[in-house]
JSON list of C-alpha atoms in Angstrom, two decimals:
[
{"chain": "C", "resi": 1, "resn": "SER", "atom": "CA", "xyz": [-7.86, 12.98, 6.96]},
{"chain": "C", "resi": 2, "resn": "GLU", "atom": "CA", "xyz": [-9.00, 10.47, 9.61]},
{"chain": "C", "resi": 3, "resn": "ILE", "atom": "CA", "xyz": [-5.50, 10.22, 11.05]},
{"chain": "C", "resi": 4, "resn": "LEU", "atom": "CA", "xyz": [-5.13, 14.01, 10.96]},
{"chain": "C", "resi": 5, "resn": "SER", "atom": "CA", "xyz": [-8.39, 14.43, 12.88]},
{"chain": "C", "resi": 6, "resn": "LYS", "atom": "CA", "xyz": [-7.32, 11.89, 15.52]},
{"chain": "C", "resi": 7, "resn": "PHE", "atom": "CA", "xyz": [-3.75, 13.08, 16.05]},
{"chain": "C", "resi": 8, "resn": "GLY", "atom": "CA", "xyz": [-4.02, 16.72, 15.03]},
{"chain": "C", "resi": 9, "resn": "TYR", "atom": "CA", "xyz": [-1.07, 16.71, 12.65]},
{"chain": "C", "resi": 10, "resn": "ASP", "atom": "CA", "xyz": [-0.11, 15.01, 9.40]},
{"chain": "C", "resi": 11, "resn": "GLU", "atom": "CA", "xyz": [3.35, 13.70, 10.35]},
{"chain": "C", "resi": 12, "resn": "MET", "atom": "CA", "xyz": [1.92, 10.19, 10.95]},
{"chain": "C", "resi": 13, "resn": "ARG", "atom": "CA", "xyz": [2.38, 9.09, 7.32]},
{"chain": "C", "resi": 14, "resn": "GLY", "atom": "CA", "xyz": [4.81, 6.22, 7.82]},
{"chain": "C", "resi": 15, "resn": "ASP", "atom": "CA", "xyz": [6.13, 6.21, 4.25]},
{"chain": "C", "resi": 16, "resn": "GLY", "atom": "CA", "xyz": [7.44, 2.77, 3.34]},
{"chain": "C", "resi": 17, "resn": "VAL", "atom": "CA", "xyz": [5.45, 1.11, 6.12]},
{"chain": "C", "resi": 18, "resn": "ALA", "atom": "CA", "xyz": [2.24, -0.83, 5.53]},
{"chain": "C", "resi": 19, "resn": "THR", "atom": "CA", "xyz": [-0.57, 0.98, 7.33]},
{"chain": "C", "resi": 20, "resn": "MET", "atom": "CA", "xyz": [-4.26, 0.23, 7.84]},
{"chain": "C", "resi": 21, "resn": "LEU", "atom": "CA", "xyz": [-6.93, 2.40, 9.37]},
{"chain": "C", "resi": 22, "resn": "GLY", "atom": "CA", "xyz": [-10.11, 0.79, 10.65]},
{"chain": "C", "resi": 23, "resn": "ILE", "atom": "CA", "xyz": [-13.09, 2.84, 11.72]},
{"chain": "C", "resi": 24, "resn": "PHE", "atom": "CA", "xyz": [-15.53, 0.89, 13.84]},
{"chain": "C", "resi": 25, "resn": "THR", "atom": "CA", "xyz": [-18.71, 2.44, 15.16]},
{"chain": "C", "resi": 26, "resn": "SER", "atom": "CA", "xyz": [-21.42, 1.60, 17.67]},
{"chain": "C", "resi": 27, "resn": "PHE", "atom": "CA", "xyz": [-19.18, 0.77, 20.62]},
{"chain": "C", "resi": 28, "resn": "SER", "atom": "CA", "xyz": [-20.85, 3.33, 22.90]},
{"chain": "C", "resi": 29, "resn": "ASP", "atom": "CA", "xyz": [-24.26, 1.68, 22.54]},
{"chain": "C", "resi": 30, "resn": "PRO", "atom": "CA", "xyz": [-24.15, -1.99, 23.72]},
{"chain": "C", "resi": 31, "resn": "THR", "atom": "CA", "xyz": [-27.31, -2.91, 21.80]},
{"chain": "C", "resi": 32, "resn": "ALA", "atom": "CA", "xyz": [-25.97, -1.57, 18.51]},
{"chain": "C", "resi": 33, "resn": "GLN", "atom": "CA", "xyz": [-22.60, -3.17, 19.22]},
{"chain": "C", "resi": 34, "resn": "LEU", "atom": "CA", "xyz": [-24.15, -6.64, 19.54]},
{"chain": "C", "resi": 35, "resn": "GLU", "atom": "CA", "xyz": [-26.24, -6.06, 16.44]},
{"chain": "C", "resi": 36, "resn": "ASN", "atom": "CA", "xyz": [-23.35, -4.82, 14.29]},
{"chain": "C", "resi": 37, "resn": "TYR", "atom": "CA", "xyz": [-20.63, -7.08, 15.74]},
{"chain": "C", "resi": 38, "resn": "PRO", "atom": "CA", "xyz": [-22.25, -10.28, 17.03]},
{"chain": "C", "resi": 39, "resn": "ASN", "atom": "CA", "xyz": [-18.85, -12.02, 17.33]},
{"chain": "C", "resi": 40, "resn": "GLY", "atom": "CA", "xyz": [-17.31, -9.30, 19.49]},
{"chain": "C", "resi": 41, "resn": "LYS", "atom": "CA", "xyz": [-14.95, -6.47, 18.67]},
{"chain": "C", "resi": 42, "resn": "PRO", "atom": "CA", "xyz": [-13.75, -6.68, 15.08]},
{"chain": "C", "resi": 43, "resn": "GLN", "atom": "CA", "xyz": [-10.06, -7.25, 14.43]},
{"chain": "C", "resi": 44, "resn": "LEU", "atom": "CA", "xyz": [-8.22, -5.96, 11.41]},
{"chain": "C", "resi": 45, "resn": "ARG", "atom": "CA", "xyz": [-6.79, -8.67, 9.20]},
{"chain": "C", "resi": 46, "resn": "ALA", "atom": "CA", "xyz": [-5.41, -8.26, 5.72]},
{"chain": "C", "resi": 47, "resn": "THR", "atom": "CA", "xyz": [-3.78, -10.26, 3.01]},
{"chain": "C", "resi": 48, "resn": "ILE", "atom": "CA", "xyz": [-1.08, -8.09, 1.54]},
{"chain": "C", "resi": 49, "resn": "GLU", "atom": "CA", "xyz": [1.87, -8.46, -0.78]},
{"chain": "C", "resi": 50, "resn": "ALA", "atom": "CA", "xyz": [4.32, -7.02, 1.72]},
{"chain": "C", "resi": 51, "resn": "SER", "atom": "CA", "xyz": [7.78, -8.56, 1.49]},
{"chain": "C", "resi": 52, "resn": "VAL", "atom": "CA", "xyz": [9.95, -8.37, -1.57]},
{"chain": "C", "resi": 53, "resn": "PHE", "atom": "CA", "xyz": [12.85, -10.69, -2.28]},
{"chain": "C", "resi": 54, "resn": "TRP", "atom": "CA", "xyz": [15.65, -10.99, -4.80]},
{"chain": "C", "resi": 55, "resn": "ASP", "atom": "CA", "xyz": [14.93, -13.64, -7.41]},
{"chain": "C", "resi": 56, "resn": "PRO", "atom": "CA", "xyz": [18.19, -14.56, -9.14]},
{"chain": "C", "resi": 57, "resn": "ARG", "atom": "CA", "xyz": [16.26, -15.90, -12.15]},
{"chain": "C", "resi": 58, "resn": "ASP", "atom": "CA", "xyz": [15.03, -12.41, -13.05]},
{"chain": "C", "resi": 59, "resn": "PRO", "atom": "CA", "xyz": [17.73, -10.45, -14.89]},
{"chain": "C", "resi": 60, "resn": "ALA", "atom": "CA", "xyz": [15.93, -7.18, -14.07]},
{"chain": "C", "resi": 61, "resn": "GLN", "atom": "CA", "xyz": [16.62, -7.75, -10.37]},
{"chain": "C", "resi": 62, "resn": "SER", "atom": "CA", "xyz": [19.91, -6.97, -8.68]},
{"chain": "C", "resi": 63, "resn": "ARG", "atom": "CA", "xyz": [20.96, -8.72, -5.49]},
{"chain": "C", "resi": 64, "resn": "THR", "atom": "CA", "xyz": [22.45, -5.47, -4.19]},
{"chain": "C", "resi": 65, "resn": "ASP", "atom": "CA", "xyz": [19.58, -3.14, -5.23]},
{"chain": "C", "resi": 66, "resn": "GLU", "atom": "CA", "xyz": [16.49, -3.80, -3.13]},
{"chain": "C", "resi": 67, "resn": "SER", "atom": "CA", "xyz": [14.42, -1.41, -5.27]},
{"chain": "C", "resi": 68, "resn": "THR", "atom": "CA", "xyz": [14.55, -4.01, -8.09]},
{"chain": "C", "resi": 69, "resn": "TRP", "atom": "CA", "xyz": [13.22, -6.88, -5.97]},
{"chain": "C", "resi": 70, "resn": "ALA", "atom": "CA", "xyz": [9.65, -8.16, -6.32]},
{"chain": "C", "resi": 71, "resn": "TRP", "atom": "CA", "xyz": [6.97, -9.78, -4.21]},
{"chain": "C", "resi": 72, "resn": "THR", "atom": "CA", "xyz": [6.77, -13.57, -4.55]},
{"chain": "C", "resi": 73, "resn": "GLU", "atom": "CA", "xyz": [4.96, -16.63, -3.24]},
{"chain": "C", "resi": 74, "resn": "ASN", "atom": "CA", "xyz": [7.91, -18.88, -4.14]},
{"chain": "C", "resi": 75, "resn": "PRO", "atom": "CA", "xyz": [9.14, -20.47, -0.88]},
{"chain": "C", "resi": 76, "resn": "ILE", "atom": "CA", "xyz": [12.73, -20.95, -2.07]},
{"chain": "C", "resi": 77, "resn": "VAL", "atom": "CA", "xyz": [13.02, -17.33, -3.21]},
{"chain": "C", "resi": 78, "resn": "ALA", "atom": "CA", "xyz": [11.73, -16.31, 0.23]},
{"chain": "C", "resi": 79, "resn": "LEU", "atom": "CA", "xyz": [14.11, -18.76, 1.93]},
{"chain": "C", "resi": 80, "resn": "LEU", "atom": "CA", "xyz": [17.06, -17.34, -0.03]},
{"chain": "C", "resi": 81, "resn": "GLY", "atom": "CA", "xyz": [16.06, -13.86, 1.12]},
{"chain": "C", "resi": 82, "resn": "TRP", "atom": "CA", "xyz": [15.77, -15.06, 4.73]},
{"chain": "C", "resi": 83, "resn": "VAL", "atom": "CA", "xyz": [19.11, -16.87, 4.60]},
{"chain": "C", "resi": 84, "resn": "LEU", "atom": "CA", "xyz": [20.90, -13.76, 3.30]},
{"chain": "C", "resi": 85, "resn": "ASP", "atom": "CA", "xyz": [19.02, -11.18, 5.39]},
{"chain": "C", "resi": 86, "resn": "PRO", "atom": "CA", "xyz": [20.82, -9.67, 8.41]},
{"chain": "C", "resi": 87, "resn": "ASP", "atom": "CA", "xyz": [17.64, -10.30, 10.44]},
{"chain": "C", "resi": 88, "resn": "GLY", "atom": "CA", "xyz": [17.58, -13.95, 9.31]},
{"chain": "C", "resi": 89, "resn": "PHE", "atom": "CA", "xyz": [20.61, -16.21, 9.13]},
{"chain": "C", "resi": 90, "resn": "ALA", "atom": "CA", "xyz": [22.86, -13.41, 7.79]},
{"chain": "C", "resi": 91, "resn": "ILE", "atom": "CA", "xyz": [24.83, -15.90, 5.72]},
{"chain": "C", "resi": 92, "resn": "PRO", "atom": "CA", "xyz": [27.27, -14.31, 3.25]},
{"chain": "C", "resi": 93, "resn": "TYR", "atom": "CA", "xyz": [26.28, -14.61, -0.41]},
{"chain": "C", "resi": 94, "resn": "ALA", "atom": "CA", "xyz": [29.58, -16.37, -1.15]},
{"chain": "C", "resi": 95, "resn": "ARG", "atom": "CA", "xyz": [28.18, -19.45, 0.65]},
{"chain": "C", "resi": 96, "resn": "ILE", "atom": "CA", "xyz": [25.24, -19.55, -1.79]},
{"chain": "C", "resi": 97, "resn": "GLU", "atom": "CA", "xyz": [26.86, -18.38, -5.00]},
{"chain": "C", "resi": 98, "resn": "GLY", "atom": "CA", "xyz": [28.58, -21.69, -5.81]},
{"chain": "C", "resi": 99, "resn": "ASN", "atom": "CA", "xyz": [25.23, -23.51, -5.63]},
{"chain": "C", "resi": 100, "resn": "LEU", "atom": "CA", "xyz": [23.06, -20.83, -7.19]},
{"chain": "C", "resi": 101, "resn": "ALA", "atom": "CA", "xyz": [22.09, -23.19, -10.04]},
{"chain": "C", "resi": 102, "resn": "GLU", "atom": "CA", "xyz": [20.78, -25.66, -7.44]},
{"chain": "C", "resi": 103, "resn": "TRP", "atom": "CA", "xyz": [18.78, -22.89, -5.74]},
{"chain": "C", "resi": 104, "resn": "THR", "atom": "CA", "xyz": [17.28, -21.67, -9.03]},
{"chain": "C", "resi": 105, "resn": "ALA", "atom": "CA", "xyz": [16.38, -25.25, -10.02]},
{"chain": "C", "resi": 106, "resn": "ALA", "atom": "CA", "xyz": [14.48, -25.61, -6.71]},
{"chain": "C", "resi": 107, "resn": "MET", "atom": "CA", "xyz": [12.77, -22.27, -7.40]},
{"chain": "C", "resi": 108, "resn": "ASP", "atom": "CA", "xyz": [11.74, -23.55, -10.83]},
{"chain": "C", "resi": 109, "resn": "VAL", "atom": "CA", "xyz": [10.22, -26.71, -9.31]},
{"chain": "C", "resi": 110, "resn": "CYS", "atom": "CA", "xyz": [8.18, -24.54, -6.93]},
{"chain": "C", "resi": 111, "resn": "ASP", "atom": "CA", "xyz": [6.89, -22.50, -9.89]},
{"chain": "C", "resi": 112, "resn": "GLU", "atom": "CA", "xyz": [5.91, -25.51, -12.05]},
{"chain": "C", "resi": 113, "resn": "PRO", "atom": "CA", "xyz": [2.26, -25.18, -13.14]},
{"chain": "C", "resi": 114, "resn": "VAL", "atom": "CA", "xyz": [0.14, -27.94, -11.65]},
{"chain": "C", "resi": 115, "resn": "LEU", "atom": "CA", "xyz": [-3.40, -26.60, -12.02]},
{"chain": "C", "resi": 116, "resn": "SER", "atom": "CA", "xyz": [-4.96, -24.30, -14.62]},
{"chain": "C", "resi": 117, "resn": "ILE", "atom": "CA", "xyz": [-7.23, -21.52, -13.44]},
{"chain": "C", "resi": 118, "resn": "ASP", "atom": "CA", "xyz": [-10.46, -20.78, -15.33]},
{"chain": "C", "resi": 119, "resn": "GLU", "atom": "CA", "xyz": [-9.64, -17.06, -15.46]},
{"chain": "C", "resi": 120, "resn": "GLY", "atom": "CA", "xyz": [-6.27, -17.84, -17.06]},
{"chain": "C", "resi": 121, "resn": "GLY", "atom": "CA", "xyz": [-2.94, -18.63, -15.53]},
{"chain": "C", "resi": 122, "resn": "TYR", "atom": "CA", "xyz": [-2.12, -21.49, -13.23]},
{"chain": "C", "resi": 123, "resn": "VAL", "atom": "CA", "xyz": [-1.48, -22.54, -9.67]},
{"chain": "C", "resi": 124, "resn": "ALA", "atom": "CA", "xyz": [2.18, -23.18, -8.92]},
{"chain": "C", "resi": 125, "resn": "ARG", "atom": "CA", "xyz": [3.35, -26.48, -7.41]},
{"chain": "C", "resi": 126, "resn": "TYR", "atom": "CA", "xyz": [4.42, -24.79, -4.17]},
{"chain": "C", "resi": 127, "resn": "ARG", "atom": "CA", "xyz": [3.47, -21.41, -2.73]},
{"chain": "C", "resi": 128, "resn": "CYS", "atom": "CA", "xyz": [3.99, -19.82, 0.62]},
{"chain": "C", "resi": 129, "resn": "ALA", "atom": "CA", "xyz": [2.49, -16.96, 2.56]},
{"chain": "C", "resi": 130, "resn": "GLY", "atom": "CA", "xyz": [2.88, -16.06, 6.16]},
{"chain": "C", "resi": 131, "resn": "THR", "atom": "CA", "xyz": [4.60, -13.91, 8.68]},
{"chain": "C", "resi": 132, "resn": "TRP", "atom": "CA", "xyz": [7.43, -14.07, 11.12]},
{"chain": "C", "resi": 133, "resn": "GLN", "atom": "CA", "xyz": [8.64, -11.85, 13.88]},
{"chain": "C", "resi": 134, "resn": "LEU", "atom": "CA", "xyz": [12.18, -10.66, 14.37]},
{"chain": "C", "resi": 135, "resn": "THR", "atom": "CA", "xyz": [12.17, -12.49, 17.70]},
{"chain": "C", "resi": 136, "resn": "ASP", "atom": "CA", "xyz": [11.54, -15.84, 15.96]},
{"chain": "C", "resi": 137, "resn": "LYS", "atom": "CA", "xyz": [14.53, -18.14, 15.75]},
{"chain": "C", "resi": 138, "resn": "PRO", "atom": "CA", "xyz": [15.93, -18.16, 12.20]},
{"chain": "C", "resi": 139, "resn": "LYS", "atom": "CA", "xyz": [15.82, -21.97, 12.06]},
{"chain": "C", "resi": 140, "resn": "ASP", "atom": "CA", "xyz": [12.10, -21.89, 12.92]},
{"chain": "C", "resi": 141, "resn": "VAL", "atom": "CA", "xyz": [11.35, -19.43, 10.12]},
{"chain": "C", "resi": 142, "resn": "ALA", "atom": "CA", "xyz": [13.39, -21.52, 7.67]},
{"chain": "C", "resi": 143, "resn": "SER", "atom": "CA", "xyz": [11.56, -24.65, 8.81]},
{"chain": "C", "resi": 144, "resn": "ARG", "atom": "CA", "xyz": [8.17, -23.04, 8.21]},
{"chain": "C", "resi": 145, "resn": "LEU", "atom": "CA", "xyz": [9.20, -21.88, 4.73]},
{"chain": "C", "resi": 146, "resn": "LEU", "atom": "CA", "xyz": [10.59, -25.32, 3.86]},
{"chain": "C", "resi": 147, "resn": "SER", "atom": "CA", "xyz": [7.45, -27.07, 5.13]},
{"chain": "C", "resi": 148, "resn": "THR", "atom": "CA", "xyz": [5.48, -25.40, 2.31]},
{"chain": "C", "resi": 149, "resn": "CYS", "atom": "CA", "xyz": [7.54, -27.13, -0.39]},
{"chain": "C", "resi": 150, "resn": "ASP", "atom": "CA", "xyz": [8.65, -30.38, 1.23]},
{"chain": "C", "resi": 151, "resn": "GLY", "atom": "CA", "xyz": [12.09, -28.81, 1.19]},
{"chain": "C", "resi": 152, "resn": "ARG", "atom": "CA", "xyz": [15.34, -28.99, 3.03]},
{"chain": "C", "resi": 153, "resn": "PHE", "atom": "CA", "xyz": [18.62, -27.14, 3.00]},
{"chain": "C", "resi": 154, "resn": "TRP", "atom": "CA", "xyz": [21.95, -28.06, 4.46]},
{"chain": "C", "resi": 155, "resn": "GLN", "atom": "CA", "xyz": [25.56, -27.13, 4.65]},
{"chain": "C", "resi": 156, "resn": "LYS", "atom": "CA", "xyz": [27.73, -29.03, 2.19]},
{"chain": "C", "resi": 157, "resn": "ARG", "atom": "CA", "xyz": [31.26, -30.21, 2.85]},
{"chain": "C", "resi": 158, "resn": "ASP", "atom": "CA", "xyz": [32.71, -27.16, 1.11]},
{"chain": "C", "resi": 159, "resn": "GLY", "atom": "CA", "xyz": [30.73, -24.80, 3.39]},
{"chain": "C", "resi": 160, "resn": "THR", "atom": "CA", "xyz": [28.18, -23.78, 0.75]},
{"chain": "C", "resi": 161, "resn": "LEU", "atom": "CA", "xyz": [24.46, -24.28, 1.25]},
{"chain": "C", "resi": 162, "resn": "GLY", "atom": "CA", "xyz": [22.48, -26.80, -0.75]},
{"chain": "C", "resi": 163, "resn": "VAL", "atom": "CA", "xyz": [18.73, -26.87, -1.18]},
{"chain": "C", "resi": 164, "resn": "ALA", "atom": "CA", "xyz": [16.14, -29.33, -2.50]},
{"chain": "C", "resi": 165, "resn": "VAL", "atom": "CA", "xyz": [12.35, -29.42, -2.73]},
{"chain": "C", "resi": 166, "resn": "GLY", "atom": "CA", "xyz": [9.91, -32.29, -2.97]},
{"chain": "C", "resi": 167, "resn": "ARG", "atom": "CA", "xyz": [9.20, -33.62, -6.44]},
{"chain": "C", "resi": 168, "resn": "PHE", "atom": "CA", "xyz": [8.26, -37.01, -7.81]},
{"chain": "C", "resi": 169, "resn": "ARG", "atom": "CA", "xyz": [11.14, -38.63, -9.63]},
{"chain": "C", "resi": 170, "resn": "ALA", "atom": "CA", "xyz": [10.62, -41.84, -11.53]},
{"chain": "C", "resi": 171, "resn": "PRO", "atom": "CA", "xyz": [12.77, -44.62, -10.11]},
{"chain": "C", "resi": 172, "resn": "THR", "atom": "CA", "xyz": [15.93, -45.46, -12.00]},
{"chain": "C", "resi": 173, "resn": "VAL", "atom": "CA", "xyz": [16.24, -48.91, -10.43]},
{"chain": "C", "resi": 174, "resn": "THR", "atom": "CA", "xyz": [13.52, -51.46, -9.84]},
{"chain": "C", "resi": 175, "resn": "ILE", "atom": "CA", "xyz": [14.08, -54.16, -7.25]},
{"chain": "C", "resi": 176, "resn": "ALA", "atom": "CA", "xyz": [12.34, -57.39, -8.21]},
{"chain": "C", "resi": 177, "resn": "ASP", "atom": "CA", "xyz": [10.84, -59.93, -5.83]}
]
């Protein structure tokens, strides 16, 4: 109703697009403005579960059916989505498919429980949240995602893409004095 009153018609719905409406008052009276907003004009900020990605570990999800994808905080699931996305690296799935077990193992490391929460559940080893713009360089977006999990990915000799995340591994060799 607020949008309808401002624009005069209801075709401003934006189905499928995240939308926020903020109504701020007291901007015509400077005294009330300073009283209500001592830090200046308010800015809308929100934490939302916006992007969905294909998680190959979930049998209910289909790589080719975006309606089955789910929101995630797993940085490697997000990286896989970014690598395959036409707005990201646009790398063909065939270059991932041969190493999918490596990718899912890295996803599993990210999801390892490291801290129990009093309300139930746990905090995962690695989580990510953030934004990028379509004008950002794909390598910069990938770098930001990988920085959240001490990760790296690279092209292997056969042209496929490998991935690894940070994890303590007990040494297999000890070098004496």
